[in-house]
Short mmCIF file of C-alpha atoms in Angstrom, two decimals:
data_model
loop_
_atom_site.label_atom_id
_atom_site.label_comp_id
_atom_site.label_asym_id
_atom_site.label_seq_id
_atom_site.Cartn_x
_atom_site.Cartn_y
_atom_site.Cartn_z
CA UNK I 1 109.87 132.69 81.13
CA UNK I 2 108.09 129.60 79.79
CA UNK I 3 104.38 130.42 79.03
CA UNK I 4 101.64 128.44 79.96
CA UNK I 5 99.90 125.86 77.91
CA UNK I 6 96.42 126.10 77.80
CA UNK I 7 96.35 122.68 78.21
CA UNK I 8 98.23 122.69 81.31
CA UNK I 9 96.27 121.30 84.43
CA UNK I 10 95.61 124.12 87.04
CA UNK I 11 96.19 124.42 90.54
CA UNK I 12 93.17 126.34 91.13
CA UNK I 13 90.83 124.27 89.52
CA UNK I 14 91.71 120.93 90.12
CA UNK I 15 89.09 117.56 90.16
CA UNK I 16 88.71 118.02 94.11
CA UNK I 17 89.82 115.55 96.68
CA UNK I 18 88.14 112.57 98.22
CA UNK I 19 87.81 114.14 101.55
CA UNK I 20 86.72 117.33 100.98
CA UNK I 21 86.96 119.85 103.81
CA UNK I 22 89.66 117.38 106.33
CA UNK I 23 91.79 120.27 106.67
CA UNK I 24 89.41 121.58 108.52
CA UNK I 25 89.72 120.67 112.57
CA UNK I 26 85.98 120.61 114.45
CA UNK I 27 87.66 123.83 116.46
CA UNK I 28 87.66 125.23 112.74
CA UNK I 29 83.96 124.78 111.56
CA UNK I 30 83.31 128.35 111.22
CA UNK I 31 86.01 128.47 108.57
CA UNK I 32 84.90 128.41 104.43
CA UNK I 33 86.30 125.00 103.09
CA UNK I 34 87.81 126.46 100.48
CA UNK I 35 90.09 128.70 103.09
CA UNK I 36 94.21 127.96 101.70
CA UNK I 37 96.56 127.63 104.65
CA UNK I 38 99.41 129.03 103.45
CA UNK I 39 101.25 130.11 99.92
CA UNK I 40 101.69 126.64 98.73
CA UNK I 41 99.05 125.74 95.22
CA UNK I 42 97.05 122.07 96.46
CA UNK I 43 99.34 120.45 93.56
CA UNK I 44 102.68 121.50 95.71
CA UNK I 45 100.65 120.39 98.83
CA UNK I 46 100.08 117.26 97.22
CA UNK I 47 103.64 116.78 96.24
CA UNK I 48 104.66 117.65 100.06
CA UNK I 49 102.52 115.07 101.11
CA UNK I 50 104.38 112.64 99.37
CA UNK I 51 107.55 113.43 100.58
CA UNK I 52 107.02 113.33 103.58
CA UNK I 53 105.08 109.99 103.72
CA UNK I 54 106.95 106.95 105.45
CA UNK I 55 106.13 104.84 102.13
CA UNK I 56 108.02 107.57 100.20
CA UNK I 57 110.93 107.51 102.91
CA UNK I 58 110.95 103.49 102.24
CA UNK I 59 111.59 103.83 98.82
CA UNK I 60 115.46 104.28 99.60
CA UNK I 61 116.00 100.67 100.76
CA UNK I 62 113.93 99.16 97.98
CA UNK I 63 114.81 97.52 94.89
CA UNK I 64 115.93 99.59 91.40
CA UNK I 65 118.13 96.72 89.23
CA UNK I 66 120.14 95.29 92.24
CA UNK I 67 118.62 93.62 95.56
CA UNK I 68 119.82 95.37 98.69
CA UNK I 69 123.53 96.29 97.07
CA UNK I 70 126.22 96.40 99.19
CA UNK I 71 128.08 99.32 97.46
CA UNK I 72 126.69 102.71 98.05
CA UNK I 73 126.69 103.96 94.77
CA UNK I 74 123.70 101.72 93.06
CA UNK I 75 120.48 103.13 92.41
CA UNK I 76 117.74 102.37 94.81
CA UNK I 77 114.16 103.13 93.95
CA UNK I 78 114.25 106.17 96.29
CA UNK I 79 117.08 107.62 94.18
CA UNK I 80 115.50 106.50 90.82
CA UNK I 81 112.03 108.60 91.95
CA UNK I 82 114.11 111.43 92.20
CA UNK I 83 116.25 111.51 88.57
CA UNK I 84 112.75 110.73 87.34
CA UNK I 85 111.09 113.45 89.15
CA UNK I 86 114.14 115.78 87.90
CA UNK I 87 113.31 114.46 84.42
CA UNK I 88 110.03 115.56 84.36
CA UNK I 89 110.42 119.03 85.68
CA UNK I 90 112.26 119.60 83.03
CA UNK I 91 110.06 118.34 80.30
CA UNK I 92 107.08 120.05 82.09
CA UNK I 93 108.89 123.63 82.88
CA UNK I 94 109.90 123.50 78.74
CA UNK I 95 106.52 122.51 77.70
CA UNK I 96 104.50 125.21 79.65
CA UNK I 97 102.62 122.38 82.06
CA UNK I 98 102.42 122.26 85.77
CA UNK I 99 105.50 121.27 87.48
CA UNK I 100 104.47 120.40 90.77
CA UNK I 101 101.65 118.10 89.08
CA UNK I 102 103.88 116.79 87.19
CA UNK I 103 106.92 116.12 90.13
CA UNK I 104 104.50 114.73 92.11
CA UNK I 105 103.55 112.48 90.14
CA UNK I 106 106.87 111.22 89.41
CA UNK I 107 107.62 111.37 93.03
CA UNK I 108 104.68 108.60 93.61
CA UNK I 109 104.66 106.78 90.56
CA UNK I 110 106.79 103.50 92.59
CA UNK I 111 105.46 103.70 96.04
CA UNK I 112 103.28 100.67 95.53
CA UNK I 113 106.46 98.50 94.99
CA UNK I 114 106.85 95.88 96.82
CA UNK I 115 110.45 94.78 97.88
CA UNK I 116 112.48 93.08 95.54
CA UNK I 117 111.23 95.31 92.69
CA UNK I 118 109.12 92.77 89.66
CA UNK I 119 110.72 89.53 91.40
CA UNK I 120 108.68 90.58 94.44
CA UNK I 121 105.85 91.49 92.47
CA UNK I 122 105.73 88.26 90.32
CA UNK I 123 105.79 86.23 93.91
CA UNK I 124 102.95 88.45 95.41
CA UNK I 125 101.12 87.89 92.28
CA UNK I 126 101.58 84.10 92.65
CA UNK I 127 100.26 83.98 95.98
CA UNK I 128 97.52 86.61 95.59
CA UNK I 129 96.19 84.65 92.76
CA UNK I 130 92.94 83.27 93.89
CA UNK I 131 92.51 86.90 95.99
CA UNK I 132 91.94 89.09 92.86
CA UNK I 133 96.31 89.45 92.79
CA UNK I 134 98.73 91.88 92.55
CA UNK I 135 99.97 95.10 90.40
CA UNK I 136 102.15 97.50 91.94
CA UNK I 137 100.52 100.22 90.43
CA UNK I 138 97.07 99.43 91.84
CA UNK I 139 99.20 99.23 94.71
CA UNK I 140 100.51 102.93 94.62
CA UNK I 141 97.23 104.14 94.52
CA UNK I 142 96.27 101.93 97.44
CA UNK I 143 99.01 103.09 99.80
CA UNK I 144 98.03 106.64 98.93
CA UNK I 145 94.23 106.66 99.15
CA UNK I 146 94.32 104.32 101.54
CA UNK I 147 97.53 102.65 103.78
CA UNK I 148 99.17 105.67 104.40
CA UNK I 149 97.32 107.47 106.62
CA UNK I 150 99.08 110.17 108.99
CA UNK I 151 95.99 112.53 109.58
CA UNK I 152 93.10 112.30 111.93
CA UNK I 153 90.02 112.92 110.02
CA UNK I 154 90.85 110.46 106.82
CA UNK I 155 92.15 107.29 105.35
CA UNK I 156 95.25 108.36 103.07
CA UNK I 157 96.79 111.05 101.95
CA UNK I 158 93.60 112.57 100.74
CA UNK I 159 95.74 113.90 97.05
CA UNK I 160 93.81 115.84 94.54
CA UNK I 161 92.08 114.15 91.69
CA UNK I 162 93.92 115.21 89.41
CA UNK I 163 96.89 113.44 90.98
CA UNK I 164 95.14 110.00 91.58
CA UNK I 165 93.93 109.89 88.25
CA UNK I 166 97.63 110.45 87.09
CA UNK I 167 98.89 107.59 89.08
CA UNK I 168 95.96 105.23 87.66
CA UNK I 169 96.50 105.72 83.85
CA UNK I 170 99.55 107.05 83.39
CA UNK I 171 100.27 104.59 80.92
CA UNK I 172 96.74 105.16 79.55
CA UNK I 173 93.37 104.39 79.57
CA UNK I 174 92.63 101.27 81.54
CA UNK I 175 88.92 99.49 80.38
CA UNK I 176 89.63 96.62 83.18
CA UNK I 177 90.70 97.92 86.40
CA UNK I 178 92.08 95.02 88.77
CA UNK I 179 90.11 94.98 92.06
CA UNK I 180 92.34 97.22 93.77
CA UNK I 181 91.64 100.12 91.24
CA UNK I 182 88.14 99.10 90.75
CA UNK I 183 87.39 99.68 94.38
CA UNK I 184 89.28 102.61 94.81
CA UNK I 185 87.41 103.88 91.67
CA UNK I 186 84.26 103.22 92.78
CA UNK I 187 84.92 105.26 95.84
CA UNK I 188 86.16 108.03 94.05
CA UNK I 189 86.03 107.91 90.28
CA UNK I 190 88.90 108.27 88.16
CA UNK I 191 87.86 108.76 84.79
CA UNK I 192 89.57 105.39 84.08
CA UNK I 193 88.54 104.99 80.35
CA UNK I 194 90.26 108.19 79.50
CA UNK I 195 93.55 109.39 78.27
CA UNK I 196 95.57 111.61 81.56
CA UNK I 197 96.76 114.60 81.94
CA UNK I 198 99.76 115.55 79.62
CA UNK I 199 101.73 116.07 83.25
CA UNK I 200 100.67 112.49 83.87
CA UNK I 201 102.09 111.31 80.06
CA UNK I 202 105.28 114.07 80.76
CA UNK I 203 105.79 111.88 84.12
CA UNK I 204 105.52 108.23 82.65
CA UNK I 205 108.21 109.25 79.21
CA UNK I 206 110.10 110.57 82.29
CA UNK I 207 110.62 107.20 84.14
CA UNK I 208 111.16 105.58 80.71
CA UNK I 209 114.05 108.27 80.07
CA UNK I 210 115.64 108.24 83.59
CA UNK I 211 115.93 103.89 83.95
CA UNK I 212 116.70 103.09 79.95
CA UNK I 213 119.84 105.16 81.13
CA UNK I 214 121.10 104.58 84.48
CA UNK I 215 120.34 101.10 84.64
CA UNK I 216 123.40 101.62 81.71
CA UNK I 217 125.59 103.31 84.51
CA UNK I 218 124.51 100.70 86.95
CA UNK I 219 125.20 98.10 85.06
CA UNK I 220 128.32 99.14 83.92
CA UNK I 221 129.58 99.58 87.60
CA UNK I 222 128.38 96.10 88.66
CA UNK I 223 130.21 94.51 85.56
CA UNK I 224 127.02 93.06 84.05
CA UNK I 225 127.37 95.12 81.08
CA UNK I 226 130.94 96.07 78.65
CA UNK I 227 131.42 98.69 76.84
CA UNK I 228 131.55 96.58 73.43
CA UNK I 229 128.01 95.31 74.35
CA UNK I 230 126.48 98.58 73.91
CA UNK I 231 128.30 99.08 70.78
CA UNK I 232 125.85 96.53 69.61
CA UNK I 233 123.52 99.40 69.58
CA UNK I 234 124.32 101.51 66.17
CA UNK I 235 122.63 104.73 67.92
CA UNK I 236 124.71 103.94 71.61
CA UNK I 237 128.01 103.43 69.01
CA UNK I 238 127.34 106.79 67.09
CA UNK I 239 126.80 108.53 70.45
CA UNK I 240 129.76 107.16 71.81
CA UNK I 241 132.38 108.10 69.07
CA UNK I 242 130.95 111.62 69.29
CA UNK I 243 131.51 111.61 73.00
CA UNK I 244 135.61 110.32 71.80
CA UNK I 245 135.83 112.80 69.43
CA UNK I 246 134.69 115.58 72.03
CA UNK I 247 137.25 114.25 74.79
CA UNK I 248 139.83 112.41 73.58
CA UNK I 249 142.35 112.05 76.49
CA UNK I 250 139.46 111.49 79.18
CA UNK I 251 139.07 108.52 81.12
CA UNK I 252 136.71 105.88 80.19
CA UNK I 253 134.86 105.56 83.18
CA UNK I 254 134.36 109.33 82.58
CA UNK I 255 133.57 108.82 78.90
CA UNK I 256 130.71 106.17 79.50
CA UNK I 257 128.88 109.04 82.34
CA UNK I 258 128.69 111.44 79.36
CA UNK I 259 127.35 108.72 76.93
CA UNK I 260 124.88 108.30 79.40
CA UNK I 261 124.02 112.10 80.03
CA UNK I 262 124.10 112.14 76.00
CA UNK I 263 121.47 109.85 75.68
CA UNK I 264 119.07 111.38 78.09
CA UNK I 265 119.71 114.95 76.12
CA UNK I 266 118.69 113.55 73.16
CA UNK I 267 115.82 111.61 75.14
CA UNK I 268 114.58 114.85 76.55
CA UNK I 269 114.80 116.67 73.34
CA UNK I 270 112.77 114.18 71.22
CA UNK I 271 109.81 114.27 73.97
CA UNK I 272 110.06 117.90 73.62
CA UNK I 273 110.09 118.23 69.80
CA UNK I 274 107.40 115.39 69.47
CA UNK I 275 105.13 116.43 72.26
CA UNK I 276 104.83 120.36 70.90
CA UNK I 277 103.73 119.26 67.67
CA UNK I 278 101.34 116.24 68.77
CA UNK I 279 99.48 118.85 71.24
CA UNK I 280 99.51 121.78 68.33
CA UNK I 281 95.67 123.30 68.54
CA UNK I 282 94.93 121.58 72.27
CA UNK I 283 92.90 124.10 74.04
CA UNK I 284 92.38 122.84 77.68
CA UNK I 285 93.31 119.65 80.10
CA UNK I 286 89.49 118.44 78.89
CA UNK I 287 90.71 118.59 75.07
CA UNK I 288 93.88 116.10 76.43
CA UNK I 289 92.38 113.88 78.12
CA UNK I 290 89.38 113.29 75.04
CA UNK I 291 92.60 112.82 72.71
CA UNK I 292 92.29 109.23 71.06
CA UNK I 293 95.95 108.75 71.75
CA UNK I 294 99.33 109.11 73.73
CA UNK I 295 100.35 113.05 72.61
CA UNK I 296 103.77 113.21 74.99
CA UNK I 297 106.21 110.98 74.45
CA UNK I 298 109.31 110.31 71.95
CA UNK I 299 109.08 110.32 68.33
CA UNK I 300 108.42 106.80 66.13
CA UNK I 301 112.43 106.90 65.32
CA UNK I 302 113.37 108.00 68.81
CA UNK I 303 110.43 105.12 70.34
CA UNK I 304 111.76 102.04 68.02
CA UNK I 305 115.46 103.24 69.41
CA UNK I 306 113.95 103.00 72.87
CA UNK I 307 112.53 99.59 72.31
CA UNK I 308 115.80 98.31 71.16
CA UNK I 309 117.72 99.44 74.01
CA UNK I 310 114.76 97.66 76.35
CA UNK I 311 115.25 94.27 74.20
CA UNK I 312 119.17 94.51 75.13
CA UNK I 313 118.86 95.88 78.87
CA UNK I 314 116.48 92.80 79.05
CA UNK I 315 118.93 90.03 77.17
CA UNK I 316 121.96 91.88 79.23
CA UNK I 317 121.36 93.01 82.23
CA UNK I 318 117.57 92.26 83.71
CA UNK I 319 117.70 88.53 82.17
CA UNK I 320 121.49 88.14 83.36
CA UNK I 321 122.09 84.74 84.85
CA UNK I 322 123.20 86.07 88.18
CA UNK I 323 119.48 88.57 88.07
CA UNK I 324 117.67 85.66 87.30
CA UNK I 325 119.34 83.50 90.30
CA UNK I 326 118.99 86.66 92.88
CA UNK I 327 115.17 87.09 91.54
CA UNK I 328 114.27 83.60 92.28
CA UNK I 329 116.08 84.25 95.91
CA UNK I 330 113.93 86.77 96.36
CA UNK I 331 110.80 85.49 95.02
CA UNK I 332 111.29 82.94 97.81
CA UNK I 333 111.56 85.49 100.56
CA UNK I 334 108.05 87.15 99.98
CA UNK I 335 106.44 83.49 99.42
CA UNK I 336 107.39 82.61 102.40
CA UNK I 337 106.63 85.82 104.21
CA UNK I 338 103.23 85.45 102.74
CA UNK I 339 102.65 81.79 104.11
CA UNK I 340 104.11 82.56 107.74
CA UNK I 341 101.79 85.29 108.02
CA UNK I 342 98.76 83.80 106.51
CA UNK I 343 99.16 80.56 109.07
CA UNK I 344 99.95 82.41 111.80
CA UNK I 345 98.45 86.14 111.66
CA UNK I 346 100.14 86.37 115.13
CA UNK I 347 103.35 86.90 113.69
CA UNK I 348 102.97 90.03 112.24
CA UNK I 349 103.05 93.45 114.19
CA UNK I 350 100.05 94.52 116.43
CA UNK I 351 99.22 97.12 114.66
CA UNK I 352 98.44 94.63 111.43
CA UNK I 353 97.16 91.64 113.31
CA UNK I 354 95.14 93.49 115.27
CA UNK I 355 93.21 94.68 112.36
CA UNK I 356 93.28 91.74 110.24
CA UNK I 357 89.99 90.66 108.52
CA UNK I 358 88.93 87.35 109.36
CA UNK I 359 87.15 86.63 105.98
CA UNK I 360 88.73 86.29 102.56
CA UNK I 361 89.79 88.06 100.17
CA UNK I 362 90.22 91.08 102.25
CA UNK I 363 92.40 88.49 104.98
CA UNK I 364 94.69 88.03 101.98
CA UNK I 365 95.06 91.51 100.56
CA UNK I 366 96.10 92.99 103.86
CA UNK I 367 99.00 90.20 104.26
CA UNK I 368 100.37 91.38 100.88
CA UNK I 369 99.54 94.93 101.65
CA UNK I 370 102.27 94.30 104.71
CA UNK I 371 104.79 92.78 102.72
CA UNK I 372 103.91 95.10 99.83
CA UNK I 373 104.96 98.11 102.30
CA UNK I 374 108.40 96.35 103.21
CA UNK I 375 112.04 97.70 102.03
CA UNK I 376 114.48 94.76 100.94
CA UNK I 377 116.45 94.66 104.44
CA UNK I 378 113.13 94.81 106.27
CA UNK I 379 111.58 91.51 104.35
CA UNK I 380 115.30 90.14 104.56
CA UNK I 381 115.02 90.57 108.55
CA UNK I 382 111.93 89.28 108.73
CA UNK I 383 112.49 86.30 107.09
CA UNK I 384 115.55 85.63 109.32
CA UNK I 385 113.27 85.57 112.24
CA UNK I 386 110.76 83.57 110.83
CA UNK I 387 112.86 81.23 109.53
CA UNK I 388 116.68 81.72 110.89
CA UNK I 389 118.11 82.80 107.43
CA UNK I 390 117.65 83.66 104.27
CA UNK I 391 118.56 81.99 101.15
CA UNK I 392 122.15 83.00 100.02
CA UNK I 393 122.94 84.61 96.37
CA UNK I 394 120.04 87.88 97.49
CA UNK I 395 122.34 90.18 97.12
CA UNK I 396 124.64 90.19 93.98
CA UNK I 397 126.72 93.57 93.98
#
């Protein structure tokens, strides 16, 4: 049994919520506020919450590396979430943090993506640009605090601090918030100039671990990627002759699924190694979040290996010609959502034109906070009936 850090974050002593008290039903008054329904910790409730959100349940018809694929096997963003997720309950069960902090934030870390993965984003950006613009991330916290909102008494999901805060900075401390995160901060501050939790840092390694490698496996299966490209990659080659030597008669469709599972074990491993000694002497979640620096994540050899396998997913798969053509496609689905909606409000659902602002910015943001919410075949489908089709090339595998 893994003992706890003392710089773990704890369940029972969390940063609060926004809403304190919703649970609470008027028929309930009598009832203390800090009354727990149930055996589940407010970090597993949070993590609940997310799963069973309709933006989470989206996530399996939105972009990963391939727009809407045909073929069933791809990665989706839905499917991503969860090999990240499983990513960092590993890390976080080995390194004596909380797990369901730390799943949960995996679990949320994409919901503000819009469809089309960064080619959507880039074109909401574009068209958001005199509105303050877009970030996807901003977004996330948006949809959480504040779009997705299945309870009576409160906007959003009403997640713990400790959560939110995670979400915001995962990537670290952020000294100029867009104005998405600057008024959600402002509503409920975040600590923003601060490092996160270490389940937040165990989280954002844990993306970095889980699409460095199956984008590989995904690329390999839509043919945008040989094996004698990777080999271009001294680390990818040694790993790979060590995975011949270990199997020599297998198949090498077989052969390149262990490379890949190779790769993450060593991933995994290096965050572990680096992160016990970076946090050596931490004495509380306080103590983490003063540190003057990222303490989970790889080690300098392991993190100048990482960047080199970025540069060549970029140059070889992300940058491909046939990406590139399919991203443009796409950018020009959202633009054009975006303008059909903006001249004629009436074309969205009731539900959204019905509450649409009349004055600008806020006009603006909710249009992209529509689109933002859509899955590829939704935005595809809407399109069509604004327009009668959609440009060809969207889909490429």
């Amino acid at each position: 049994m893994t003992i706890r850090a003392a710089f773990a974050a704890d369940p029972f002593a969390h940063g609060g919520r926004e809403f304190e008290g919703a649970l609470r039903s008027p028929a309930s008054a009598g009832s203390q506020i800090g009354e727990r329904r149930g055996p589940r910790s407010d970090f597993q409730r949070d993590r609940d919450r997310i799963i069973h959100s309709m933006s989470f349940r989206r996530l399996k018809s939105k972009t990963q590396v391939f727009i809407a694929p045909d073929g069933d096997h791809y990665r989706t963003r839905l499917t991503h979430t969860i090999e990240v997720a499983q990513i960092g309950r590993v890390l976080a069960r080995a390194l004596g943090v909380d797990e369901d902090l730390t799943e949960a934030l995996c679990l949320a870390h994409d919901l503000g993506h819009p469809p089309f993965g960064h080619a959507g984003e880039d074109a909401l950006s574009e068209a958001m640009a005199d509105f303050g613009g877009f970030c996807h991330n901003a977004q996330t916290l948006r949809t959480v605090m504040r779009l997705e909102s299945p309870y009576p008494m409160h906007e959003g999901l009403n997640l713990t601090w400790d959560l939110l805060e995670g979400l915001a900075k995962h990537n670290g401390p952020i000294t100029q918030p867009n104005w998405a995160l600057a008024e959600l901060d402002a509503a409920f501050p975040l600590d923003l100039a601060t490092w996160p939790s270490i389940e937040a840092q165990i989280a954002a390694v844990a993306d970095d671990i889980a699409y460095d490698n199956h984008d590989i496996d995904d690329g390999l299966r839509a043919g945008f990627l040989t094996l004698d490209e990777l080999m271009e990659l001294d680390f990818l080659a040694n790993q790979w002759r060590s995975v011949e030597k270990r199997f020599p008669n297998a198949p090498q469709d077989r052969l390149l699924r262990e490379l890949v599972r190779d790769q993450i074990g060593l991933m995994v491993n290096d965050v572990l190694e680096h992160t016990r000694g970076s946090t050596a002497g931490f004495e509380s979640v306080a103590h983490i979040r003063s540190a003057d620096r990222q303490l989970a994540g790889f080690s300098p050899e392991m993190a100048e290996q990482e960047r080199k396998l970025k540069a060549f997913m970029y140059q070889k798969l992300y940058y491909h010609p046939e990406q590139v053509s399919a991203a443009g496609h796409a950018r020009e689905v959202v633009a054009k959502l975006f303008a059909a909606y903006s001249q004629d409000p009436s074309t969205m659902p009731r539900e959204w034109h019905d509450r649409l602002p009349e004055a600008e910015p806020r006009r603006s943001r909710m249009v992209a906070d529509f689109i933002a919410g859509m899955s590829d075949r939704f935005a595809m489908q809407a399109c069509a009936e604004l327009y009668g089709d959609v440009p060809e090339g969207l889909i490429n595998v």
